[in-house]
Every structure is written in C-alpha cells, then in structure tokens.
Coordinates of C-alpha atoms in Angstrom, one line a residue:
X131 CA 75.9 -71.9 -1.3
X132 CA 74.5 -71.3 -4.8
X133 CA 77.4 -70.6 -7.2
X134 CA 76.8 -69.3 -10.7
X135 CA 79.8 -70.5 -12.9
X136 CA 80.3 -68.6 -16.1
X137 CA 82.7 -70.7 -18.1
X138 CA 82.6 -71.6 -21.8
X139 CA 85.3 -74.3 -21.6
X140 CA 83.5 -77.6 -21.0
X141 CA 86.6 -79.3 -19.4
X142 CA 87.2 -76.5 -17.0
X143 CA 83.5 -76.1 -16.2
X144 CA 83.2 -79.8 -15.5
X145 CA 86.1 -79.9 -13.1
X146 CA 85.0 -76.8 -11.2
X147 CA 81.4 -78.0 -11.0
X148 CA 82.4 -81.3 -9.6
X149 CA 84.8 -79.7 -7.1
X150 CA 82.2 -77.2 -5.9
X151 CA 79.6 -79.8 -5.5
X152 CA 81.9 -82.1 -3.5
X153 CA 82.6 -79.2 -1.1
X154 CA 79.0 -78.6 -0.4
X155 CA 78.1 -75.9 -2.9
X156 CA 75.3 -75.9 -5.5
X157 CA 76.9 -74.9 -8.8
X158 CA 75.1 -73.8 -11.9
X159 CA 77.1 -73.5 -15.1
X160 CA 76.3 -71.0 -17.8
X161 CA 78.3 -70.4 -21.0
X162 CA 77.3 -66.8 -22.0
X163 CA 77.4 -63.4 -20.4
X164 CA 73.7 -62.8 -21.2
X165 CA 72.9 -65.9 -19.1
X166 CA 74.8 -64.4 -16.2
X167 CA 72.8 -61.2 -16.4
X168 CA 69.5 -63.2 -16.6
X169 CA 70.2 -65.6 -13.7
X170 CA 72.4 -63.7 -11.2
X171 CA 69.5 -63.3 -8.8
X172 CA 69.4 -67.0 -8.3
X173 CA 73.0 -67.1 -7.0
X174 CA 75.0 -66.3 -3.9
X175 CA 78.3 -65.9 -5.7
X176 CA 79.5 -65.6 -9.3
X177 CA 82.6 -67.3 -10.7
X178 CA 83.3 -65.3 -13.9
X179 CA 85.5 -66.2 -16.8
X180 CA 86.4 -63.2 -18.9
X181 CA 86.6 -65.1 -22.2
X182 CA 82.9 -65.6 -22.9
X183 CA 81.6 -66.1 -26.4
X184 CA 78.9 -63.4 -26.6
X185 CA 80.1 -60.6 -24.2
X186 CA 83.5 -59.8 -22.7
X187 CA 83.5 -60.7 -19.1
X188 CA 84.5 -57.2 -18.0
X189 CA 81.5 -55.9 -19.8
X190 CA 79.3 -58.5 -18.0
X191 CA 80.8 -57.3 -14.7
X192 CA 80.2 -53.7 -15.5
X193 CA 76.5 -54.4 -16.4
X194 CA 76.1 -56.6 -13.3
X195 CA 77.5 -54.0 -10.9
X196 CA 74.9 -51.5 -12.2
X197 CA 72.1 -53.6 -10.7
X198 CA 73.6 -56.0 -8.2
X199 CA 76.1 -56.3 -5.3
X200 CA 76.5 -60.1 -5.9
X201 CA 80.0 -61.2 -4.8
X202 CA 82.1 -61.9 -7.9
X203 CA 85.3 -63.8 -8.2
X204 CA 87.0 -63.5 -11.6
X205 CA 88.6 -66.7 -12.7
X206 CA 90.4 -66.2 -16.0
X207 CA 93.5 -66.8 -18.1
X208 CA 94.1 -63.0 -18.4
X209 CA 96.9 -62.2 -16.0
X210 CA 98.1 -58.9 -17.4
X211 CA 98.0 -56.0 -15.0
X212 CA 95.6 -54.0 -17.1
X213 CA 92.9 -56.7 -17.0
X214 CA 93.5 -57.3 -13.2
X215 CA 93.2 -53.6 -12.4
X216 CA 90.1 -53.1 -14.7
X217 CA 88.4 -56.1 -13.1
X218 CA 88.9 -54.8 -9.6
X219 CA 87.9 -51.3 -10.5
X220 CA 84.7 -52.6 -12.1
X221 CA 83.8 -54.2 -8.8
X222 CA 85.2 -57.7 -8.8
X223 CA 85.7 -58.9 -5.2
X224 CA 88.7 -61.1 -6.1
X225 CA 90.7 -61.9 -9.2
X226 CA 92.4 -65.3 -9.8
X227 CA 94.5 -66.3 -12.8
X228 CA 94.2 -69.8 -14.3
X229 CA 95.4 -72.3 -13.5
X230 CA 94.5 -72.0 -9.9
X231 CA 94.8 -74.5 -7.1
X232 CA 91.5 -75.8 -5.9
X233 CA 92.2 -75.2 -2.2
X234 CA 93.1 -71.6 -2.9
X235 CA 89.9 -71.1 -5.0
X236 CA 87.7 -72.5 -2.2
X237 CA 89.4 -70.4 0.4
X238 CA 88.9 -67.2 -1.7
X239 CA 85.3 -68.1 -2.2
X240 CA 84.8 -68.5 1.5
X241 CA 86.6 -65.2 2.3
X242 CA 84.6 -63.2 -0.3
X243 CA 81.3 -64.5 0.9
X244 CA 82.2 -64.1 4.6
X245 CA 83.2 -60.5 4.1
X246 CA 80.2 -59.7 1.8
X247 CA 77.7 -61.0 4.5
X248 CA 75.8 -58.3 6.4
X249 CA 75.5 -59.2 10.1
X250 CA 72.1 -58.8 11.6
X251 CA 71.3 -58.1 15.3
X252 CA 68.2 -59.1 17.3
X253 CA 67.8 -55.5 18.4
X254 CA 68.1 -52.3 16.5
X255 CA 71.1 -50.4 18.0
X256 CA 71.6 -46.7 17.4
X257 CA 73.1 -46.1 13.9
X258 CA 76.9 -46.0 13.9
X259 CA 77.8 -43.0 11.7
X260 CA 81.3 -41.8 11.4
X261 CA 82.1 -38.3 10.1
X262 CA 85.2 -36.7 8.7
X263 CA 84.4 -33.2 7.4
X264 CA 81.4 -33.6 5.1
X265 CA 82.0 -37.3 4.6
X266 CA 79.6 -39.5 6.5
X267 CA 79.9 -43.3 6.7
X268 CA 76.8 -45.2 8.1
X269 CA 78.2 -48.6 9.0
X270 CA 74.9 -50.1 9.7
X271 CA 73.0 -48.9 6.6
X272 CA 76.2 -49.3 4.6
X273 CA 75.7 -45.8 3.2
X274 CA 78.2 -43.2 2.4
X275 CA 77.5 -39.5 1.7
X276 CA 79.7 -36.6 0.7
X277 CA 78.3 -33.1 1.1
X278 CA 74.9 -34.7 1.6
X279 CA 75.0 -36.6 -1.7
X280 CA 75.1 -40.4 -1.6
X281 CA 78.2 -42.1 -3.1
X282 CA 77.8 -45.5 -4.6
X283 CA 80.6 -47.9 -3.6
X284 CA 81.2 -51.6 -4.5
X285 CA 80.9 -54.2 -1.7
X286 CA 84.7 -54.3 -1.4
X287 CA 85.2 -50.6 -1.5
X288 CA 82.7 -50.1 1.3
X289 CA 84.4 -52.9 3.3
X290 CA 87.8 -51.1 3.0
X291 CA 86.3 -47.8 4.0
X292 CA 84.3 -49.3 6.9
X293 CA 87.5 -50.9 8.2
X294 CA 89.2 -47.5 8.3
X295 CA 86.2 -45.5 9.4
X296 CA 85.5 -47.9 12.3
X297 CA 88.9 -46.9 13.7
X298 CA 88.6 -43.2 12.8
X299 CA 91.7 -41.3 13.7
X300 CA 93.8 -44.4 14.2
X301 CA 96.4 -45.7 11.8
X302 CA 95.5 -49.1 10.4
X303 CA 98.2 -51.3 8.8
X304 CA 98.0 -52.7 5.3
X305 CA 98.0 -56.2 6.8
X306 CA 95.1 -55.5 9.1
X307 CA 93.1 -54.2 6.2
X308 CA 93.8 -57.2 4.0
X309 CA 93.1 -59.6 6.8
X310 CA 89.8 -57.9 7.7
X311 CA 88.5 -57.2 4.2
X312 CA 89.9 -60.2 2.2
X313 CA 89.7 -62.8 5.0
X314 CA 93.3 -63.9 5.3
X315 CA 96.3 -61.6 4.6
X316 CA 98.2 -64.3 2.8
X317 CA 95.4 -64.8 0.3
X318 CA 95.0 -61.1 -0.5
X319 CA 96.7 -59.5 -3.4
X320 CA 98.3 -56.4 -2.2
X321 CA 97.6 -54.7 -5.5
X322 CA 93.9 -55.2 -4.9
X323 CA 94.0 -53.0 -1.8
X324 CA 95.9 -50.3 -3.8
X325 CA 93.3 -50.4 -6.5
X326 CA 90.3 -50.1 -4.1
X327 CA 91.9 -47.3 -2.2
X328 CA 92.5 -45.4 -5.4
X329 CA 88.9 -45.9 -6.4
X330 CA 87.7 -44.8 -3.0
X331 CA 89.7 -41.6 -3.1
X332 CA 88.4 -40.8 -6.6
X333 CA 84.7 -41.4 -5.6
X334 CA 84.9 -39.5 -2.3
X335 CA 86.7 -36.6 -3.9
X336 CA 88.2 -35.6 -0.4
X337 CA 91.9 -36.4 -0.5
X338 CA 92.4 -35.4 3.2
X339 CA 89.9 -38.0 4.5
X340 CA 92.1 -41.1 3.7
X341 CA 95.7 -40.5 4.8
X342 CA 98.6 -42.7 3.8
X343 CA 100.9 -43.6 6.6
X344 CA 104.2 -44.3 4.8
X345 CA 105.6 -47.7 5.4
X346 CA 102.6 -48.7 7.6
X347 CA 99.1 -48.2 6.3
X348 CA 96.2 -45.7 6.3
X349 CA 94.0 -43.5 8.5
X350 CA 90.5 -42.2 8.2
X351 CA 89.9 -38.7 9.4
X352 CA 92.1 -36.6 11.6

C-alpha cells in the first residue's frame, strides 16, 4: 500500500518509513502540508502529523476533505480532547497520540484501509436503498439524501450510518458498531464513535432517525 507520511521530524519520519517498508508498504515522506495537498492522489493512505511547518495539520485535513476521501490517520503529539474531537470532526479516520506502539499503528492502518475499501461484485445487483422518513441511504452508491438533497459525509460517517441503516429497525450495540467500522473493538476509541454520531445527526438534521438505546447502542429508523 502507498502510504504518504507527513512528518517534519527527521528521526520520527525515518523510523516510521523503515517500519512501514519492512511491513510491505511503500512509504513516501513529505515535510509540508502543501506537499500533502499536491501529492495525495498518489497515495492509498495518509499518516498526518499536525505540527507541520507551513500549515497546521488540521487545516491540511480540512482542505483535503474538500477534494478527497483518502483514508487519513492522524499521528501527533497533540492529545488534548479539543484536538482529538476537531480532527475526527474534520474527517480523520483515526487519531493516534505519540508515542505509539508500532504494532498498534500497523493494526490501525489495516483497519482503516479495510473499512474504507468499497467491495465490488461481478454482477450489478439491485440498489440497496434504505429509507426512514425523507432520509435515504443508498448502500451501493454510498449516497445519502435528506428531503431529496444530497448530504456529504466523510468515509467514516457513512460507514457508521451504513452499519445502522443495514439493520434498520434493529438495535445495534456500540461494540458491534466499533468492531464493524473500526475493525476491532479493542482498537477503537469509544469517543470516536460519539463524535461521528454527533456529526451524523447534525448533517442529517433528523433527530428521530438515529435513536439512542440507553446502555446498549443505537437504532436507525423505527
């Protein structure tokens, strides 16, 4: 997999580049946010440090999400809650705080890319569209409309919504959601799920569509 590594610390970048290469990935290291924006189309995943010399990493993420759904794992020393929440809301697929164990980083990368992949089928089945009121979720086209108007979701937001819509009318536990969307429940940050659900509700503007089942999980539709 082609990994674009945005990291201005030579020591950290060298260690990560070597580790990624040893585990079968093809890393490309850049130092500046502008380089990320110029080269993101040549990558399958972005590892993004927030402390870049020319642009703040969160601004890079905001600009990237305006033009690309490239999977992004934030890897930074900023562990304060405000930065974590902002990163997830701006569209990061995962957020890791340095120092991070290599095994965990590799597992997170694998989970993010696995969940971001769009499965293809040899035949074209009938579209699977789930409706709740005027909210429509097309699972095959990965398209969401509310009142006929398309709503733009990040890759992770759509994955959360699809996991719920695919079981419309059925309660889905938090652990099921984290396992399906993030890969392995033990790797998922519970707060990530809360942030993405908050963002989903805000974008859909239909509070009755996503119901919280206290002490268990969530339900899409009636």
